[in-house]
XYZ file of C-alpha atoms in Angstrom:
639
model
C 17.921 -30.129 -43.788
C 19.599 -26.916 -44.987
C 16.257 -25.105 -44.595
C 16.011 -26.266 -40.969
C 19.556 -25.035 -40.322
C 18.791 -21.714 -41.983
C 15.628 -21.316 -39.896
C 17.555 -22.102 -36.723
C 20.161 -19.520 -37.695
C 17.513 -16.854 -38.313
C 15.721 -17.523 -35.028
C 18.897 -17.612 -32.978
C 20.274 -14.517 -34.682
C 17.271 -12.540 -33.508
C 18.208 -13.175 -29.933
C 21.528 -13.035 -28.131
C 24.038 -10.974 -30.060
C 26.567 -8.439 -28.820
C 26.829 -10.550 -25.657
C 29.375 -9.017 -23.300
C 30.564 -10.260 -19.918
C 31.531 -8.285 -16.825
C 33.126 -10.108 -13.891
C 33.475 -9.163 -10.259
C 37.060 -8.775 -9.009
C 36.943 -12.243 -7.403
C 35.293 -13.718 -10.564
C 32.346 -15.114 -8.571
C 29.683 -12.860 -10.092
C 29.228 -12.593 -13.842
C 26.912 -10.224 -15.704
C 26.109 -10.879 -19.365
C 24.553 -8.049 -21.388
C 22.878 -9.021 -24.650
C 20.529 -7.644 -27.299
C 17.416 -9.163 -28.826
C 16.964 -7.776 -32.295
C 13.435 -6.833 -33.279
C 13.665 -4.399 -36.191
C 13.342 -5.663 -39.799
C 17.049 -5.101 -40.472
C 18.029 -6.567 -37.085
C 19.875 -3.367 -36.140
C 17.615 -2.290 -33.257
C 16.119 -4.291 -30.427
C 15.798 -4.881 -26.695
C 18.636 -5.033 -24.158
C 18.757 -7.786 -21.536
C 21.088 -8.643 -18.697
C 21.561 -11.876 -16.797
C 23.433 -12.578 -13.568
C 25.386 -15.728 -12.763
C 27.129 -16.764 -9.551
C 30.003 -19.217 -9.201
C 29.718 -21.807 -6.457
C 31.398 -25.246 -6.488
C 33.509 -24.154 -9.487
C 30.477 -23.703 -11.752
C 28.309 -20.714 -12.588
C 24.649 -20.872 -11.620
C 22.149 -18.580 -13.300
C 20.517 -16.335 -10.707
C 18.631 -14.018 -13.030
C 17.820 -15.248 -16.539
C 17.636 -12.659 -19.315
C 15.953 -9.645 -17.714
C 14.721 -6.687 -19.791
C 16.258 -3.227 -19.529
C 15.147 0.184 -20.728
C 13.584 3.467 -19.744
C 10.906 5.790 -21.118
C 10.816 9.577 -21.421
C 7.805 11.621 -22.416
C 9.547 12.484 -25.704
C 11.445 9.245 -26.408
C 11.379 5.507 -25.694
C 14.535 3.540 -24.952
C 13.121 0.012 -24.770
C 12.658 -2.213 -27.856
C 14.481 0.197 -30.158
C 18.094 0.242 -28.988
C 21.301 -0.258 -30.961
C 24.715 -0.709 -29.385
C 27.181 1.870 -30.758
C 30.151 1.515 -28.407
C 31.308 0.014 -25.156
C 34.050 0.980 -22.779
C 36.934 -1.067 -21.541
C 36.465 -2.509 -18.075
C 37.577 0.016 -15.466
C 38.500 -1.085 -11.965
C 37.025 0.851 -9.040
C 38.984 0.902 -5.801
C 38.044 3.420 -3.120
C 38.179 3.446 0.660
C 35.967 5.566 2.884
C 34.792 5.895 6.476
C 31.270 5.799 7.867
C 30.088 7.407 11.114
C 27.028 5.159 11.368
C 26.293 1.724 9.960
C 27.749 -1.763 10.050
C 31.373 -0.868 9.568
C 33.601 2.158 10.089
C 36.123 1.404 7.328
C 34.513 0.500 4.014
C 35.826 -0.419 0.574
C 34.211 0.317 -2.767
C 35.930 -2.103 -5.163
C 34.435 -3.395 -8.404
C 34.540 -3.565 -12.200
C 32.771 -0.961 -14.345
C 31.714 -1.140 -17.975
C 29.641 1.398 -19.949
C 27.421 0.387 -22.877
C 26.450 3.161 -25.294
C 23.220 2.872 -27.272
C 21.050 4.998 -29.516
C 17.353 4.533 -30.100
C 15.696 4.455 -33.526
C 15.501 8.273 -33.434
C 19.271 8.414 -32.939
C 18.948 9.647 -29.349
C 21.685 8.359 -27.010
C 21.466 6.430 -23.761
C 24.261 4.857 -21.725
C 23.839 1.883 -19.408
C 26.533 1.672 -16.734
C 27.232 -1.597 -14.935
C 29.420 -2.044 -11.877
C 30.059 -5.581 -10.626
C 31.308 -6.178 -7.089
C 32.292 -9.212 -5.061
C 29.001 -8.798 -3.198
C 26.669 -7.630 -5.938
C 25.763 -5.771 -9.098
C 24.601 -2.199 -9.696
C 23.511 -0.467 -12.872
C 21.996 2.820 -13.949
C 20.767 4.673 -17.018
C 22.366 7.892 -18.256
C 21.225 10.406 -20.855
C 24.449 12.145 -21.993
C 22.767 14.753 -24.225
C 22.563 18.364 -23.089
C 19.263 20.198 -23.159
C 17.936 23.345 -21.506
C 14.309 22.348 -21.973
C 12.916 19.899 -19.417
C 12.010 16.308 -20.164
C 10.076 13.880 -17.982
C 11.288 10.346 -17.277
C 7.988 8.571 -16.810
C 8.694 4.846 -16.451
C 11.195 2.006 -16.670
C 11.221 -1.181 -18.659
C 13.657 -2.731 -16.145
C 12.394 -6.125 -14.962
C 13.967 -8.684 -12.634
C 13.100 -12.209 -13.799
C 13.194 -15.145 -11.379
C 12.648 -18.862 -11.687
C 9.290 -20.214 -10.568
C 9.286 -21.256 -6.922
C 11.968 -18.779 -5.856
C 11.780 -18.074 -2.125
C 11.138 -14.423 -1.335
C 10.648 -12.110 1.633
C 8.993 -8.910 0.474
C 6.957 -6.078 1.914
C 3.802 -4.945 0.154
C 4.408 -1.375 -0.904
C 3.296 1.387 1.443
C 4.654 4.932 1.428
C 5.682 4.557 5.076
C 7.424 1.186 4.491
C 5.812 -0.082 7.708
C 4.690 -3.667 7.214
C 5.915 -7.242 7.542
C 8.203 -9.179 5.174
C 6.290 -12.480 4.924
C 7.802 -15.524 3.256
C 6.401 -16.523 -0.151
C 7.381 -18.894 -2.926
C 4.789 -17.687 -5.439
C 4.894 -13.878 -5.339
C 1.193 -13.376 -4.649
C 0.152 -10.249 -2.801
C -2.860 -9.615 -0.601
C -3.832 -6.681 -2.793
C -4.608 -6.463 -6.491
C -1.848 -3.976 -7.276
C 0.954 -6.519 -6.717
C 3.258 -3.666 -5.683
C 6.310 -4.251 -3.489
C 8.670 -1.939 -1.657
C 12.439 -2.086 -1.379
C 14.371 -3.944 -0.164
C 13.270 -7.325 -1.526
C 15.043 -10.541 -0.503
C 15.228 -13.640 -2.736
C 16.739 -17.071 -2.176
C 17.508 -18.814 -5.424
C 15.664 -22.121 -4.991
C 17.977 -24.901 -3.817
C 21.154 -22.858 -4.226
C 22.823 -21.336 -1.133
C 22.755 -17.961 -2.878
C 20.725 -14.927 -1.866
C 19.883 -11.649 -3.568
C 18.616 -8.419 -2.015
C 17.250 -5.876 -4.480
C 17.056 -2.184 -3.646
C 18.403 1.142 -4.957
C 20.963 3.750 -3.959
C 22.266 7.273 -4.531
C 18.963 8.975 -5.244
C 19.400 12.680 -5.963
C 17.061 15.652 -6.327
C 16.697 14.552 -9.956
C 15.221 11.158 -9.093
C 12.100 9.755 -7.536
C 12.074 6.521 -5.569
C 10.969 3.306 -7.258
C 9.066 0.158 -6.318
C 8.448 -3.270 -7.858
C 5.377 -4.648 -9.604
C 4.721 -8.282 -10.592
C 1.097 -7.948 -11.703
C 1.742 -9.327 -15.213
C 3.852 -12.290 -14.162
C 4.355 -13.329 -10.530
C 8.021 -14.157 -11.179
C 8.853 -10.959 -13.073
C 9.313 -7.792 -11.023
C 9.164 -4.598 -13.043
C 10.635 -1.367 -11.671
C 7.975 1.347 -11.509
C 8.046 4.918 -10.261
C 6.203 6.577 -7.408
C 2.540 7.263 -8.184
C 1.332 10.886 -8.214
C -0.440 12.148 -5.121
C -3.342 14.564 -4.744
C -1.326 17.778 -4.653
C 1.621 16.544 -6.725
C 0.425 15.244 -10.066
C 3.839 14.564 -11.586
C 4.731 10.973 -12.416
C 8.411 10.125 -12.573
C 11.114 12.762 -12.846
C 11.151 16.181 -14.494
C 14.677 17.235 -15.385
C 17.029 18.772 -17.886
C 19.755 16.736 -19.560
C 22.290 15.284 -18.916
C 20.626 13.000 -16.357
C 21.249 9.708 -14.636
C 18.986 7.349 -12.738
C 19.633 6.074 -9.254
C 21.719 2.928 -8.953
C 19.661 -0.239 -9.168
C 21.344 -2.521 -6.614
C 21.494 -6.305 -6.328
C 23.389 -7.539 -3.258
C 24.422 -11.145 -3.951
C 26.104 -14.031 -2.155
C 25.773 -16.219 0.879
C 23.454 -14.902 3.554
C 26.368 -13.500 5.570
C 27.702 -11.715 2.453
C 24.339 -10.051 1.952
C 23.827 -9.042 5.597
C 27.357 -7.664 5.968
C 27.369 -5.822 2.625
C 27.849 -2.048 2.444
C 27.017 -1.888 -1.265
C 24.276 0.734 -0.736
C 26.744 3.280 0.638
C 29.628 2.028 -1.528
C 27.921 3.306 -4.678
C 26.509 6.484 -3.137
C 28.191 9.852 -3.456
C 31.051 10.545 -1.022
C 30.641 12.705 2.054
C 29.794 16.297 1.129
C 30.282 17.733 4.621
C 33.631 19.408 5.235
C 33.696 18.823 8.985
C 31.980 15.974 10.818
C 33.466 15.850 14.331
C 30.191 17.225 15.711
C 28.269 14.176 14.460
C 27.970 11.749 17.374
C 25.827 8.589 17.241
C 24.288 7.616 20.547
C 21.521 6.099 22.623
C 18.362 8.150 23.215
C 15.652 8.109 25.868
C 12.202 8.566 24.313
C 8.949 9.350 26.073
C 6.328 8.791 23.357
C 6.119 4.978 23.329
C 5.169 4.382 26.935
C 2.721 7.286 27.152
C 1.304 7.062 23.621
C 1.418 10.832 23.535
C 3.690 13.751 22.781
C 5.789 16.002 24.998
C 3.235 18.446 26.402
C 4.126 17.560 29.995
C 7.379 19.154 31.159
C 7.657 16.839 34.167
C 7.526 13.715 31.947
C 10.170 15.220 29.662
C 12.335 15.883 32.731
C 11.875 12.273 33.880
C 13.309 11.032 30.573
C 16.198 13.469 30.834
C 16.935 11.956 34.232
C 16.660 8.465 32.742
C 19.201 9.310 30.023
C 21.592 10.705 32.632
C 21.233 7.646 34.861
C 21.713 5.223 31.938
C 24.655 7.187 30.482
C 22.770 7.786 27.246
C 23.841 11.054 25.596
C 20.448 12.091 24.169
C 16.755 12.489 24.923
C 14.084 12.989 22.257
C 11.393 15.585 22.891
C 8.512 14.479 20.681
C 5.471 16.190 19.185
C 3.420 18.851 20.989
C 6.525 20.370 22.556
C 5.198 23.730 21.327
C 2.340 23.310 23.827
C 4.484 22.161 26.762
C 3.319 23.065 30.265
C 3.193 21.647 33.823
C 6.363 23.272 35.096
C 8.151 24.579 32.041
C 8.273 25.084 28.292
C 10.560 23.770 25.574
C 13.322 26.262 26.389
C 13.167 25.229 30.036
C 13.332 21.555 28.994
C 16.453 22.199 26.895
C 18.060 24.032 29.809
C 17.229 21.200 32.185
C 18.733 18.648 29.800
C 21.922 20.710 29.568
C 22.130 20.886 33.357
C 22.133 17.078 33.425
C 24.700 16.717 30.627
C 22.085 15.439 28.171
C 21.660 16.692 24.607
C 18.037 17.176 23.507
C 16.648 16.204 20.102
C 13.327 17.615 18.859
C 10.456 16.350 16.696
C 8.997 18.156 13.676
C 6.088 17.510 11.342
C 7.419 17.744 7.789
C 4.379 19.836 6.899
C 2.035 17.320 5.322
C -1.593 18.319 5.022
C -3.015 14.927 6.018
C -1.740 14.783 9.601
C -1.598 17.692 11.995
C 0.450 16.918 15.134
C 2.198 20.158 16.018
C 4.430 21.909 15.242
C 3.350 21.488 11.613
C 4.904 23.984 9.208
C 8.368 25.082 10.298
C 10.612 23.295 7.792
C 8.822 23.549 4.424
C 11.009 26.307 2.956
C 14.692 27.113 3.157
C 13.873 30.407 4.889
C 11.765 28.689 7.542
C 14.414 26.014 8.098
C 17.121 28.641 8.512
C 15.073 30.565 11.096
C 14.161 27.382 12.999
C 17.645 25.893 12.979
C 19.198 29.129 14.277
C 16.748 28.997 17.161
C 17.598 25.358 17.894
C 21.290 26.268 18.049
C 20.437 29.079 20.460
C 18.462 26.930 22.916
C 20.927 24.010 22.750
C 19.266 21.330 20.582
C 21.504 18.869 18.744
C 19.228 17.091 16.300
C 15.797 16.841 14.741
C 13.334 14.054 14.043
C 11.240 14.905 10.971
C 8.027 12.932 10.530
C 5.114 12.328 8.128
C 6.634 12.683 4.670
C 4.139 12.506 1.830
C 5.610 9.777 -0.392
C 8.361 8.775 -2.787
C 7.862 11.426 -5.471
C 10.673 13.610 -6.794
C 9.685 16.625 -4.672
C 9.957 14.475 -1.532
C 13.444 13.266 -2.505
C 14.495 16.902 -2.901
C 12.888 17.753 0.436
C 14.811 15.008 2.263
C 18.102 16.184 0.778
C 17.391 19.884 1.417
C 16.691 19.131 5.090
C 19.965 17.209 5.397
C 21.987 19.979 3.733
C 20.437 22.794 5.746
C 20.601 20.880 9.021
C 24.308 20.262 8.464
C 24.945 24.011 8.161
C 23.670 24.352 11.722
C 25.346 21.192 12.986
C 22.089 19.365 13.499
C 21.782 15.588 13.218
C 18.687 14.175 11.525
C 16.268 11.269 12.018
C 13.681 10.730 9.255
C 10.386 9.191 10.418
C 7.354 8.236 8.363
C 9.787 8.280 5.473
C 11.232 6.385 2.552
C 13.815 3.642 3.173
C 17.542 4.489 3.248
C 19.112 4.879 -0.155
C 22.732 5.708 0.668
C 22.359 9.274 1.980
C 24.119 8.364 5.238
C 27.418 8.382 3.325
C 26.782 11.606 1.414
C 25.237 13.446 4.364
C 26.551 11.680 7.476
C 24.380 13.836 9.746
C 21.580 11.427 8.774
C 21.642 9.167 11.821
C 18.695 6.873 11.212
C 15.414 6.386 9.352
C 12.219 4.689 10.464
C 10.657 2.960 7.418
C 10.081 -0.157 9.498
C 7.242 -1.881 11.322
C 8.741 -1.096 14.712
C 7.847 -1.137 18.396
C 5.689 1.967 17.908
C 3.076 -0.401 16.445
C 2.390 -1.871 19.874
C 0.462 1.392 20.275
C -1.552 0.986 17.083
C -2.669 -2.617 16.549
C -2.562 -5.978 18.363
C -0.970 -7.725 15.360
C 2.647 -7.175 16.482
C 2.031 -9.070 19.724
C 1.984 -12.470 18.011
C 4.259 -11.674 15.071
C 7.028 -9.615 16.650
C 9.517 -12.441 17.242
C 9.324 -13.688 13.647
C 9.365 -10.119 12.329
C 12.357 -9.173 14.492
C 14.301 -12.119 13.085
C 13.383 -11.172 9.504
C 14.266 -7.459 9.308
C 18.020 -7.992 9.958
C 17.958 -9.845 6.603
C 15.830 -7.243 4.820
C 15.237 -3.670 5.986
C 18.291 -3.189 8.233
C 20.725 -4.323 5.515
C 20.244 -1.126 3.524
C 20.705 1.374 6.355
C 20.143 2.437 9.955
C 16.704 1.464 11.258
C 14.784 3.391 13.920
C 12.757 0.492 15.324
C 12.789 2.006 18.874
C 13.677 -1.330 20.531
C 14.301 -2.829 23.970
C 10.927 -2.483 25.652
C 10.010 -4.650 28.621
C 6.704 -3.211 29.846
C 3.487 -3.065 27.833
C 1.902 -0.099 26.117
C -1.508 -0.222 24.388
C -1.036 -3.850 23.286
C 1.095 -6.425 25.078
C 4.210 -8.024 23.711
C 5.311 -11.550 24.468
C 8.941 -11.612 23.369
C 11.147 -12.473 26.332
C 13.119 -9.824 28.217
C 16.359 -11.386 26.930
C 15.009 -11.159 23.374
C 14.269 -7.463 23.897
C 17.726 -6.767 25.340
C 19.356 -8.477 22.361
C 17.670 -6.076 19.924
C 20.135 -3.398 21.032
C 22.796 -5.355 19.105
C 20.735 -7.174 16.485
C 19.320 -3.872 15.138
C 21.660 -1.144 13.894
C 20.733 2.541 14.220
C 22.898 5.658 14.584
C 20.342 7.000 17.050
C 19.095 4.017 19.051
C 15.877 5.131 20.765
C 15.275 3.064 23.882
C 11.544 3.449 24.269
C 10.448 2.094 27.645
C 9.682 3.889 30.907
C 12.231 4.997 33.506
C 10.618 2.491 35.891
C 11.148 -0.406 33.457
C 14.847 0.325 32.986
C 15.482 1.185 36.629
C 13.980 -2.138 37.758
C 16.256 -4.267 35.547
C 18.780 -6.552 37.251
C 22.292 -5.176 37.479
C 23.813 -7.004 34.501
C 21.159 -6.173 31.860
C 21.078 -2.589 33.122
C 24.844 -2.288 32.856
C 24.728 -3.811 29.375
C 22.250 -1.130 28.238
C 24.370 1.611 29.753
C 27.374 0.620 27.683
C 26.151 -0.985 24.446
C 27.381 1.091 21.460
C 25.193 2.224 18.566
C 27.936 2.678 15.958
C 30.274 -0.114 15.001
C 33.748 -0.870 13.677
C 32.645 -4.179 12.163
C 29.615 -6.446 11.809
C 29.382 -10.204 11.311
C 26.370 -12.425 10.812
C 27.267 -15.444 12.940
C 24.242 -17.469 11.884
C 20.577 -17.137 11.081
C 17.679 -17.575 8.708
C 14.893 -15.075 7.958
C 11.984 -15.440 10.364
C 13.629 -18.269 12.308
C 16.596 -16.856 14.232
C 19.556 -14.503 13.971
C 22.885 -14.200 15.772
C 24.712 -10.928 15.092
C 28.231 -9.988 16.231
C 29.308 -6.344 16.205
C 32.695 -4.936 17.214
C 33.513 -1.637 18.875
C 37.111 -0.970 19.810
C 38.452 -4.096 21.503
C 35.043 -5.500 22.435
C 32.652 -7.731 20.519
C 28.935 -7.533 21.289
C 26.575 -10.382 20.456
C 22.826 -10.381 20.025
C 20.790 -13.501 19.302
C 17.007 -13.874 19.000
C 14.647 -16.789 18.514
C 11.894 -16.015 16.027
C 9.944 -19.195 16.702
C 7.026 -19.989 18.975
C 8.889 -22.908 20.515
C 12.213 -23.223 22.326
C 15.284 -23.310 20.162
C 18.987 -23.933 20.742
C 21.134 -21.311 19.009
C 24.756 -22.227 18.366
C 27.426 -19.524 18.456
C 30.465 -20.349 16.344
C 33.320 -18.073 17.408
C 35.222 -18.276 14.115
C 34.842 -14.506 13.728
C 37.259 -13.904 16.625
C 40.969 -13.295 16.309
C 43.442 -15.740 17.806
C 43.799 -15.729 21.572
C 41.767 -16.303 24.703
C 38.600 -14.340 25.447
C 36.196 -13.790 28.304
C 32.489 -14.057 27.466
C 29.669 -12.679 29.608
C 26.300 -13.822 28.319
C 22.851 -12.613 29.416
C 20.185 -15.086 28.322
C 16.680 -16.267 29.076
C 16.001 -17.284 32.651
C 13.317 -19.684 33.819
C 10.618 -17.567 32.246
C 10.256 -14.725 29.759
C 10.709 -11.983 32.353
C 13.893 -13.280 33.956
C 17.562 -13.460 32.996
C 20.424 -15.872 33.527
C 23.990 -14.516 33.481
C 27.040 -16.698 32.821
C 30.745 -16.086 32.187
C 32.956 -18.381 30.149
C 36.419 -18.643 28.630
C 36.294 -19.016 24.859
C 38.555 -18.926 21.817
C 38.300 -18.874 18.065
C 36.749 -22.093 16.756
C 34.718 -22.830 19.872
C 30.982 -23.451 19.559
C 28.582 -22.535 22.354
C 24.987 -23.780 22.483
C 22.477 -21.347 23.984
C 18.976 -22.549 24.833
C 16.387 -19.873 24.094
C 12.810 -19.794 25.282
C 10.005 -19.383 22.736
C 10.547 -15.863 21.304
C 13.645 -15.689 23.518
C 17.185 -14.489 23.047
C 20.558 -13.554 24.501
C 23.164 -10.790 24.588
C 26.870 -11.061 25.265
C 30.090 -9.100 25.563
C 33.413 -10.628 24.525
C 36.706 -9.221 25.753
C 40.225 -10.462 25.029
């Protein structure tokens, strides 16, 4: 018997030792960091972390022991780590303001603990954990100083889930333009088994959700992705692959160095949707003056014409549309350098100014694989300076930069350089054909929006969005749009290359359901001018930046009801993601006390008509709204 006990002791002693707990301020989320000893003297081994969530007075394990570690070209920090010290728990409590996003006033409040390790070559690494009421973040730090460069080539970090976990994930593409299909087995349609951020998980039968992404990427980082090729329930963090003219894998840097924050947003579905964790853990605003940064609605001529801005008269029509709809901006898209038929780009900017509209202009980032013009005007600091001075001179207020080449370190630096240089010339920025948001909107608030979504533009490219749009539209509020502004280019009623069959009320609701600092309304002047009075007035006044956001109800791919507040008004958007009629119930518990007037614009008798109703409501009321297949509703609430 004593031999059995001794064997049990030896086996167990090779696993969880040095177990340390970190709790969120409200004690609902618990992180446990442990070591698994693997060396002969049991002094070195592998570091793991697990995440637990308290519901119904008990902790439920969300992530079982999940491996940690990182690899440099000169050193490994994986199976050979020894804990040397750990900090006391430090409380984080900061408040900050956002110009774009879900909420104007944000709070960064959590618990931080630093674990100090050395590897078997006595080289140091720190792992920093911060635990919040709505999630967990961690990063790796190399505290040594070195003038010679090292390359961080890979991570050992792996997120482990129970078999059968529900997940909504996008197969990795450098443009991040694809669907987020539901799966309970983690199988991909391709052999690589690679997935992009963000990735949404529902923990089996528990009412707890987790959205995994990353934040606060600097010039000394590349973007990461997930890979579950070895085990369908284990998602390893991997770095951007090299591309043809950029052979580097990972990050080349001097020391000290830190990784991006690995982020896990955790809680009920409303906690996850309403979370600002991505910007909470990103660097504070670096711009000294920001009054010139103004979110707003934009008229956009590309979608309906499936072409650029060569035709001055079409550009002028969209200027007129913006003026009529009270939208502050118009976007002049590609081929503006070849504009004719009545004027050139300078004439177009002058015409916009005469109508009180601020023009934005498109640029190719300079990639070699696509050639819409103008191509190479932003690739160097000198070129950007010359171009941005000219934009100031002709009266342009922002740029849309398209066709970035991937997630490698040089692209991360390029994104940040554009934001910094644009800010010097008071230019707002929209990134298209780009990586997903990773917190830059806090650090550089002139970043208004980012594409990185399978948006309405795809009605020009393939017929697949026609049948899937409603389900997709009711999935991305729970995935892509959580991590930052999303340039979907919504609210289209007419058809472009391929038809769409979402109802008109569904389309109108997207102006509230989707958040974007520049909200590009993509349809034709004729489509907007022919709207009934109430939907037209709604589009004239709907904000694009918000004081607060609440998820009223919803489920990925099925339906969503979003409430957003601006000043004294609440705006509601609800969409049905199903192919059959559905009754959506609005619970008004998010309102303050008092009596309110509600004006709701919902599906009419068919998908191209509206019904408008007004009602008296108060906090605690529940209103049932019948939606057509792929239907929806919008509403304004005033006290």
